mmCIF file with all atom_site columns, C-alpha atoms in Angstrom:
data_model
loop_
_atom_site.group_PDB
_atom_site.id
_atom_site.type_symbol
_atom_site.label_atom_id
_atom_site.label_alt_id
_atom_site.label_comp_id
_atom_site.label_asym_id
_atom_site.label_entity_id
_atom_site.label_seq_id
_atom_site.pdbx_PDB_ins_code
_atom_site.Cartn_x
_atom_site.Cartn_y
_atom_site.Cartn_z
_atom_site.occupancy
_atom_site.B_iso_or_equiv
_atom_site.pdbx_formal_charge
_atom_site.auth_seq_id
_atom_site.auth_comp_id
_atom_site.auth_asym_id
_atom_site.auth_atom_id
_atom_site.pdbx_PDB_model_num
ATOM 1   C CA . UNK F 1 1   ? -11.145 10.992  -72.511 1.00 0.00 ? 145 UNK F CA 1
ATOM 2   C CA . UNK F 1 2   ? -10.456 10.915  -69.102 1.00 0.00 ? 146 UNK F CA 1
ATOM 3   C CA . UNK F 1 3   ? -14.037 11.256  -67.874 1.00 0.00 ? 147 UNK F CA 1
ATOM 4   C CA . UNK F 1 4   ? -14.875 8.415   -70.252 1.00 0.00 ? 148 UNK F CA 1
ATOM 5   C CA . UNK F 1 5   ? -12.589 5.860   -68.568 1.00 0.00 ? 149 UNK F CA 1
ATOM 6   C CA . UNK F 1 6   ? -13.482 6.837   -65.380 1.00 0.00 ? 150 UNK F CA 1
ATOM 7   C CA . UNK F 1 7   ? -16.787 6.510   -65.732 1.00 0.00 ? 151 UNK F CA 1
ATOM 8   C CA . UNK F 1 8   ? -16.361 2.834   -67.848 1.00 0.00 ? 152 UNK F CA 1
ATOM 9   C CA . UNK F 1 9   ? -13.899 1.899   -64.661 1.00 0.00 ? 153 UNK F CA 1
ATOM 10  C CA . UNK F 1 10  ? -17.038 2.883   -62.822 1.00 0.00 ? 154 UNK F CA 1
ATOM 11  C CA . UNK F 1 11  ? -19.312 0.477   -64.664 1.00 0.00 ? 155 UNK F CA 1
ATOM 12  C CA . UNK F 1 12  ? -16.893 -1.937  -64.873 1.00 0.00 ? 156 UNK F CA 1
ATOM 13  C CA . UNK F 1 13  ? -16.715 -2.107  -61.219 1.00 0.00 ? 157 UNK F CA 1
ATOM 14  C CA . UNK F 1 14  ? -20.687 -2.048  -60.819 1.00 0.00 ? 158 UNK F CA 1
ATOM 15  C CA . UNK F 1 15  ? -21.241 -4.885  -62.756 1.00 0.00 ? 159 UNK F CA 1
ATOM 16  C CA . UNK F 1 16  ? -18.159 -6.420  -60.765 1.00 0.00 ? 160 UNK F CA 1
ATOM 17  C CA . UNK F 1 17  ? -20.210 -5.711  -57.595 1.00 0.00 ? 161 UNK F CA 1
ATOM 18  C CA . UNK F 1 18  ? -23.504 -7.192  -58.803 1.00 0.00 ? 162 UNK F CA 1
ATOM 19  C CA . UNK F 1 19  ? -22.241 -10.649 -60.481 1.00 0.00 ? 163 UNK F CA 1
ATOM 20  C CA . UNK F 1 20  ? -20.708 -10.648 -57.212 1.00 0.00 ? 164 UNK F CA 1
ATOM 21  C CA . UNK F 1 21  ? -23.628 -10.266 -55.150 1.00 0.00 ? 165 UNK F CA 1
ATOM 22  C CA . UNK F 1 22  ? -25.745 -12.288 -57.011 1.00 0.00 ? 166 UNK F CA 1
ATOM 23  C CA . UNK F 1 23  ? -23.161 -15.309 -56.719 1.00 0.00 ? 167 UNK F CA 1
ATOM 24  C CA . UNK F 1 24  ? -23.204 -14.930 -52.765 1.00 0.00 ? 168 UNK F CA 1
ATOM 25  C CA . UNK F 1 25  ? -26.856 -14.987 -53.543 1.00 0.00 ? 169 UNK F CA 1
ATOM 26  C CA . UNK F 1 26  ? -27.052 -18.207 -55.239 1.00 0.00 ? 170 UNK F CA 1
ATOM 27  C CA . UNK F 1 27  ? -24.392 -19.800 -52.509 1.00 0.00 ? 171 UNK F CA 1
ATOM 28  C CA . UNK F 1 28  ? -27.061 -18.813 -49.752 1.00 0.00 ? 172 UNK F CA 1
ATOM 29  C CA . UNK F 1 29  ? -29.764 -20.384 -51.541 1.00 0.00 ? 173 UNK F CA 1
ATOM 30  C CA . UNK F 1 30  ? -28.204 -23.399 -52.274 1.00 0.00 ? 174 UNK F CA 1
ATOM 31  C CA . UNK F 1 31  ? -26.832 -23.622 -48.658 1.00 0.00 ? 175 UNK F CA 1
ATOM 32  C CA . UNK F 1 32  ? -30.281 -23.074 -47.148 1.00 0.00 ? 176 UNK F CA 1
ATOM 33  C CA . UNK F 1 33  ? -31.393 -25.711 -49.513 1.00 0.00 ? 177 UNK F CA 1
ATOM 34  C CA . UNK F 1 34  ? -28.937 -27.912 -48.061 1.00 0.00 ? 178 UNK F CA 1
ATOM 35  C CA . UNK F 1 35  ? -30.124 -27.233 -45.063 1.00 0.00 ? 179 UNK F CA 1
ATOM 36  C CA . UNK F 1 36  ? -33.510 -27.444 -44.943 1.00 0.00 ? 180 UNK F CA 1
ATOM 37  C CA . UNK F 1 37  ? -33.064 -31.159 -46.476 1.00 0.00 ? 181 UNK F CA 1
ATOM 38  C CA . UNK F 1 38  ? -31.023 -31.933 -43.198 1.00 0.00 ? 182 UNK F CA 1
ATOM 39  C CA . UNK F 1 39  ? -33.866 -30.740 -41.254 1.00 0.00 ? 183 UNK F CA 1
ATOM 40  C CA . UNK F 1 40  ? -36.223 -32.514 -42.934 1.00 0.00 ? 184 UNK F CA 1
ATOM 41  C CA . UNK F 1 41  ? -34.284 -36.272 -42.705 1.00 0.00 ? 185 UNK F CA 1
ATOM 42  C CA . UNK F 1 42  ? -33.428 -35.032 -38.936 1.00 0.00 ? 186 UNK F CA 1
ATOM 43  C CA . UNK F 1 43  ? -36.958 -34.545 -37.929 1.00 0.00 ? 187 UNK F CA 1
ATOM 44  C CA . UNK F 1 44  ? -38.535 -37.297 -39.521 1.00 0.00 ? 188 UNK F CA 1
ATOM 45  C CA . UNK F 1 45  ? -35.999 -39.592 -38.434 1.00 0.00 ? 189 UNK F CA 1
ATOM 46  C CA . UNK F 1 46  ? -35.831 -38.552 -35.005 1.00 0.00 ? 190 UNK F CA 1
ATOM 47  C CA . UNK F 1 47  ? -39.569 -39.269 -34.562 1.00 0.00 ? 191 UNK F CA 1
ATOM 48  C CA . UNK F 1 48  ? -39.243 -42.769 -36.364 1.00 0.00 ? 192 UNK F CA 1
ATOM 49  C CA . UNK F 1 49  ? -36.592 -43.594 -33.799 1.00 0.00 ? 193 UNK F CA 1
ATOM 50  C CA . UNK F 1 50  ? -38.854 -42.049 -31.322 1.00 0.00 ? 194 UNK F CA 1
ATOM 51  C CA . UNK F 1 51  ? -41.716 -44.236 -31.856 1.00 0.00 ? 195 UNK F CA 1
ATOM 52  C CA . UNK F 1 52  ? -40.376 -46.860 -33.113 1.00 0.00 ? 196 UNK F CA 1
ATOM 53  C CA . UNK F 1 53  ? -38.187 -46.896 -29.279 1.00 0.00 ? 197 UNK F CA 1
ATOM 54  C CA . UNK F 1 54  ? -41.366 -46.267 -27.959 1.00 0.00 ? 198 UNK F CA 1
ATOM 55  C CA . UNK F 1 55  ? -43.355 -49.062 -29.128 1.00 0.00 ? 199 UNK F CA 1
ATOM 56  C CA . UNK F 1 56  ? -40.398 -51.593 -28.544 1.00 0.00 ? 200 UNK F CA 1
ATOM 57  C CA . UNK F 1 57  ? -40.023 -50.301 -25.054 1.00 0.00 ? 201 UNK F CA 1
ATOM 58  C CA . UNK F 1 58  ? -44.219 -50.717 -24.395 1.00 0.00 ? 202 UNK F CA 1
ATOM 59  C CA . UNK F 1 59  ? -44.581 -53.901 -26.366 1.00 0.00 ? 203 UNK F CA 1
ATOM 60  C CA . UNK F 1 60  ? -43.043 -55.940 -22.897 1.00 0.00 ? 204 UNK F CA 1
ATOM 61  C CA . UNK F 1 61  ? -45.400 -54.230 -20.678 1.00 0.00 ? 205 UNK F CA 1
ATOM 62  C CA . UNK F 1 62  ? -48.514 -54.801 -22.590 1.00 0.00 ? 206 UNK F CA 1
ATOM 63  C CA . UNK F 1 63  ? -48.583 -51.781 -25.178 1.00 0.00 ? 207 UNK F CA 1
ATOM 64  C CA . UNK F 1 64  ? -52.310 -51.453 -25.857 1.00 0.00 ? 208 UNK F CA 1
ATOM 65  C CA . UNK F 1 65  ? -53.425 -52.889 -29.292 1.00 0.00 ? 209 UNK F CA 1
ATOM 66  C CA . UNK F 1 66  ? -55.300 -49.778 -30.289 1.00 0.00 ? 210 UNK F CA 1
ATOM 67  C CA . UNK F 1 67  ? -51.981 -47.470 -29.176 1.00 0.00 ? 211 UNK F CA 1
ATOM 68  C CA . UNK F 1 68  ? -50.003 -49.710 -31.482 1.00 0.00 ? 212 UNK F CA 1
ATOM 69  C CA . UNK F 1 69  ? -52.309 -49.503 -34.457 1.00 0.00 ? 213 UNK F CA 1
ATOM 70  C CA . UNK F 1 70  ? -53.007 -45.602 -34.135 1.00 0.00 ? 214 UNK F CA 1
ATOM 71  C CA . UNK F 1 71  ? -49.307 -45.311 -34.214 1.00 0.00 ? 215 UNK F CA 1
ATOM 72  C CA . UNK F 1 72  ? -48.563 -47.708 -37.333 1.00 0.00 ? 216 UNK F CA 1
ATOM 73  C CA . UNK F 1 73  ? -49.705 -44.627 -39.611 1.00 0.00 ? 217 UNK F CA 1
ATOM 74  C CA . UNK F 1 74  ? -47.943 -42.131 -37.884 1.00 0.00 ? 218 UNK F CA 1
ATOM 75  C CA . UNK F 1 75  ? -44.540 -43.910 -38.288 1.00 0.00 ? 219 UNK F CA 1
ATOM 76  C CA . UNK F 1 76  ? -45.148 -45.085 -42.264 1.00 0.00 ? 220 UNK F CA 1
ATOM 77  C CA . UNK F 1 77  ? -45.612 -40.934 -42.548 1.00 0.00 ? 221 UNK F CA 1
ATOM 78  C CA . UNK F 1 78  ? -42.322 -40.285 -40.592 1.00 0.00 ? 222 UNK F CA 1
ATOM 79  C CA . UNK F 1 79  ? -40.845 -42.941 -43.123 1.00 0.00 ? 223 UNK F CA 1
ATOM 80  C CA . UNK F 1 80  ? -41.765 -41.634 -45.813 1.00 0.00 ? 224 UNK F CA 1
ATOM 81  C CA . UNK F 1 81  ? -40.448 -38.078 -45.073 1.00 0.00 ? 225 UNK F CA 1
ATOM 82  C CA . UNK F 1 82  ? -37.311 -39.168 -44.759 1.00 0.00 ? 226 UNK F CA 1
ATOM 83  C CA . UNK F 1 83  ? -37.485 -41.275 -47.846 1.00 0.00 ? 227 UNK F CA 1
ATOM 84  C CA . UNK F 1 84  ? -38.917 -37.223 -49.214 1.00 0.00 ? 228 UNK F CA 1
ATOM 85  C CA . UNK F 1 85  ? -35.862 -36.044 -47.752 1.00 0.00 ? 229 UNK F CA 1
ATOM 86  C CA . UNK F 1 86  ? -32.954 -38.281 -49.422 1.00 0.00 ? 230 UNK F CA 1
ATOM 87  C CA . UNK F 1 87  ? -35.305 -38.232 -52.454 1.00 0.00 ? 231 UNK F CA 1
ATOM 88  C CA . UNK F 1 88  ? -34.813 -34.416 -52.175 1.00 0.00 ? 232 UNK F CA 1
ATOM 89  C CA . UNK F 1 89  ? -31.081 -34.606 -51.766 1.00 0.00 ? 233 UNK F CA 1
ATOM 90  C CA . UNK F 1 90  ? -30.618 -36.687 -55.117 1.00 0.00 ? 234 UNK F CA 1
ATOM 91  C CA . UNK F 1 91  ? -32.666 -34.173 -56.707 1.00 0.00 ? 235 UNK F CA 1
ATOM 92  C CA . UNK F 1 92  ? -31.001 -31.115 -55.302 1.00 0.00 ? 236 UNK F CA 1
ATOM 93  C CA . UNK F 1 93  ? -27.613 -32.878 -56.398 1.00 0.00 ? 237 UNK F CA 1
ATOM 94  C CA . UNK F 1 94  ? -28.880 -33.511 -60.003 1.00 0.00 ? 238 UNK F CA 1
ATOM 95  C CA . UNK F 1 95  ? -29.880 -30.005 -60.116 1.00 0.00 ? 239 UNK F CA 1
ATOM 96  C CA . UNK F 1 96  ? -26.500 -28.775 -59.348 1.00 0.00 ? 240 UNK F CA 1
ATOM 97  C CA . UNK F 1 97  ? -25.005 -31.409 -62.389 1.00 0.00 ? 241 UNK F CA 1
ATOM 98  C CA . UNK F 1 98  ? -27.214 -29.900 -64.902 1.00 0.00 ? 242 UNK F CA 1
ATOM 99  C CA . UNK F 1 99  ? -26.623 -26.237 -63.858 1.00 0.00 ? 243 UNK F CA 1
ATOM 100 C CA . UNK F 1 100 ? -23.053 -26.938 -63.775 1.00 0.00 ? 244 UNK F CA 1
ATOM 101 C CA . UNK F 1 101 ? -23.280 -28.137 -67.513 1.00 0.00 ? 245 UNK F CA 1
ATOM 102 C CA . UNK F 1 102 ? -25.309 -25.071 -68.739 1.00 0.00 ? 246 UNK F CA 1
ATOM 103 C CA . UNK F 1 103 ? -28.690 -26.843 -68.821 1.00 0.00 ? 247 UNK F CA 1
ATOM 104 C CA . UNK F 1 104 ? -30.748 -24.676 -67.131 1.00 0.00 ? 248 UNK F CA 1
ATOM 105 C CA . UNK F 1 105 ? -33.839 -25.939 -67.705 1.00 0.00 ? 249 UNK F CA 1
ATOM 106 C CA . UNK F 1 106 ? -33.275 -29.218 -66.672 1.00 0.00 ? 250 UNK F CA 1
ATOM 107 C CA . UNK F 1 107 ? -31.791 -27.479 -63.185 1.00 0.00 ? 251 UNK F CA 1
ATOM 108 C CA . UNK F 1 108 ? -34.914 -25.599 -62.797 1.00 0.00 ? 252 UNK F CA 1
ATOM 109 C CA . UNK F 1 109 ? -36.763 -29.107 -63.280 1.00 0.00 ? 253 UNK F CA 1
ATOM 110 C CA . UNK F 1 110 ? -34.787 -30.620 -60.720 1.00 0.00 ? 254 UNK F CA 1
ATOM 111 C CA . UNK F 1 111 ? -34.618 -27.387 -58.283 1.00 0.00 ? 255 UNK F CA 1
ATOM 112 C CA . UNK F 1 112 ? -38.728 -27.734 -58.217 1.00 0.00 ? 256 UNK F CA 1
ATOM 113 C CA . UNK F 1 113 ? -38.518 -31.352 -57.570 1.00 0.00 ? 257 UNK F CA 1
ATOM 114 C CA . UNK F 1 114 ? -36.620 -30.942 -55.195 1.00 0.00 ? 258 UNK F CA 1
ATOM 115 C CA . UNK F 1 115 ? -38.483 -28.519 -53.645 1.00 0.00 ? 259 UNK F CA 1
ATOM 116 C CA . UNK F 1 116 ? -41.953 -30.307 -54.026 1.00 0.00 ? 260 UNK F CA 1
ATOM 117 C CA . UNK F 1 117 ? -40.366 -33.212 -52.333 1.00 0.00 ? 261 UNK F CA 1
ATOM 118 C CA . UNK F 1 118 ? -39.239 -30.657 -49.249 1.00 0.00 ? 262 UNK F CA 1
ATOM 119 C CA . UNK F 1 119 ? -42.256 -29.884 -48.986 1.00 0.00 ? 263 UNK F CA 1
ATOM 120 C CA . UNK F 1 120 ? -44.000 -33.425 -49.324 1.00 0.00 ? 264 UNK F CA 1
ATOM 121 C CA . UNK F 1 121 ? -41.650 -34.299 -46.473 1.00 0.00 ? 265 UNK F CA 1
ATOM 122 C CA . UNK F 1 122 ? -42.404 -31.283 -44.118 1.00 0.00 ? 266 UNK F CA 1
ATOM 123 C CA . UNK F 1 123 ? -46.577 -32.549 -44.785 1.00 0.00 ? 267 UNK F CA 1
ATOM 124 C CA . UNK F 1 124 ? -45.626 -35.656 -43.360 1.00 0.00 ? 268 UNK F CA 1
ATOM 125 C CA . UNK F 1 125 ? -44.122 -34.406 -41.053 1.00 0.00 ? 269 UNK F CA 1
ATOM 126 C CA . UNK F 1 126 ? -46.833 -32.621 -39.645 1.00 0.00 ? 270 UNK F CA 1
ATOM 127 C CA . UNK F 1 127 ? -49.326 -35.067 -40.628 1.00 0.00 ? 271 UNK F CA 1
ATOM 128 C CA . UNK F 1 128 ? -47.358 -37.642 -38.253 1.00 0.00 ? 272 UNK F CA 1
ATOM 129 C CA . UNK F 1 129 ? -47.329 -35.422 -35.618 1.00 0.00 ? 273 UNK F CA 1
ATOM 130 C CA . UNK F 1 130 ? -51.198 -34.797 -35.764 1.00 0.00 ? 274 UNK F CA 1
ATOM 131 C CA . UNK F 1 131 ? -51.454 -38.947 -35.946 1.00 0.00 ? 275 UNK F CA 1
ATOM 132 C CA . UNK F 1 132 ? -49.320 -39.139 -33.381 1.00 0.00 ? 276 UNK F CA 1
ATOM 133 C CA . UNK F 1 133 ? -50.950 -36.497 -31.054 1.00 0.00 ? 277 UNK F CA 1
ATOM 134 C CA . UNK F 1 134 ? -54.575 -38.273 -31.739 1.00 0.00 ? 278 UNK F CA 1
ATOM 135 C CA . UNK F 1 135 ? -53.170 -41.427 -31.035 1.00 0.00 ? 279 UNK F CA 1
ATOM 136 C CA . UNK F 1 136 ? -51.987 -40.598 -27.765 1.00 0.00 ? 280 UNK F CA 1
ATOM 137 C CA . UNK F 1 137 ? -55.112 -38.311 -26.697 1.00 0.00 ? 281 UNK F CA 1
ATOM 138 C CA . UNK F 1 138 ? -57.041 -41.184 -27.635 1.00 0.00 ? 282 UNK F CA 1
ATOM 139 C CA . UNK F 1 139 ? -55.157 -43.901 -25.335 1.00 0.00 ? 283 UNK F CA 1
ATOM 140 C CA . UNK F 1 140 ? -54.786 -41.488 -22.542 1.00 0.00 ? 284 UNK F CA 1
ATOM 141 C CA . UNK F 1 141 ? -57.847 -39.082 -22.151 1.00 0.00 ? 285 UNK F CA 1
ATOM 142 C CA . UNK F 1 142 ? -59.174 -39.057 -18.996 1.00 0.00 ? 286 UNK F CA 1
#
């Protein structure tokens, strides 16, 4: 009888240690989550700022038309990544609601859309930075 309790304490505490783990688990994901949206409304908004300082502070020297029109895509891409990013964050949030209230699926649903749009965002990203890049080899090559 003795053995027998000892070993249930022992699988008592097991499973104690694994639900634990796995709800660390979840906290990390959600928190790197978190952050990866911050990233993603940081960098993108940082280079609209950038460009958008850059082309006010040109414009009164004589910014060059074709600078200013290479960079018009570029900056609607860095736009729209942030837009990806907040977009991201309501999903992320509505995730969270339906998890909270037991309906999983409709988590998971939101959890991928948020993801996609992550993802979406980080494309941009990089998509304005290639713009960007051409758009400035272009106007300066020597």
């Amino acid at each position: 009888l003795e053995l027998q309790k000892l070993a249930h304490q022992r699988t008592l505490a097991h499973y104690d240690a694994q639900t634990k783990h796995s709800i660390e688990m979840f906290k990390s994901v959600i928190e790197s989550g978190r952050e990866a949206l911050n990233a993603l409304v940081l960098v993108n908004g940082g280079a609209v700022v950038a460009l958008l300082g850059f082309m006010g502070a040109t414009i009164s020297k004589g910014l060059p038309q074709g600078l200013g029109a290479n960079l018009t895509l570029p900056l609607l891409e860095f736009g729209i990544g942030v837009l990806m990013g907040a977009l991201g964050f309501g999903a992320r949030y509505f995730s969270q609601v339906f998890y909270s209230s037991e309906k999983n699926k409709l988590g998971i649903g939101f959890t991928a859309l948020a993801v996609g749009f992550a993802v979406a965002g980080y494309a941009l990203f990089g998509r304005g930075m290639y713009g960007a890049f051409c758009a400035f080899t272009a106007q300066f090559a020597l």
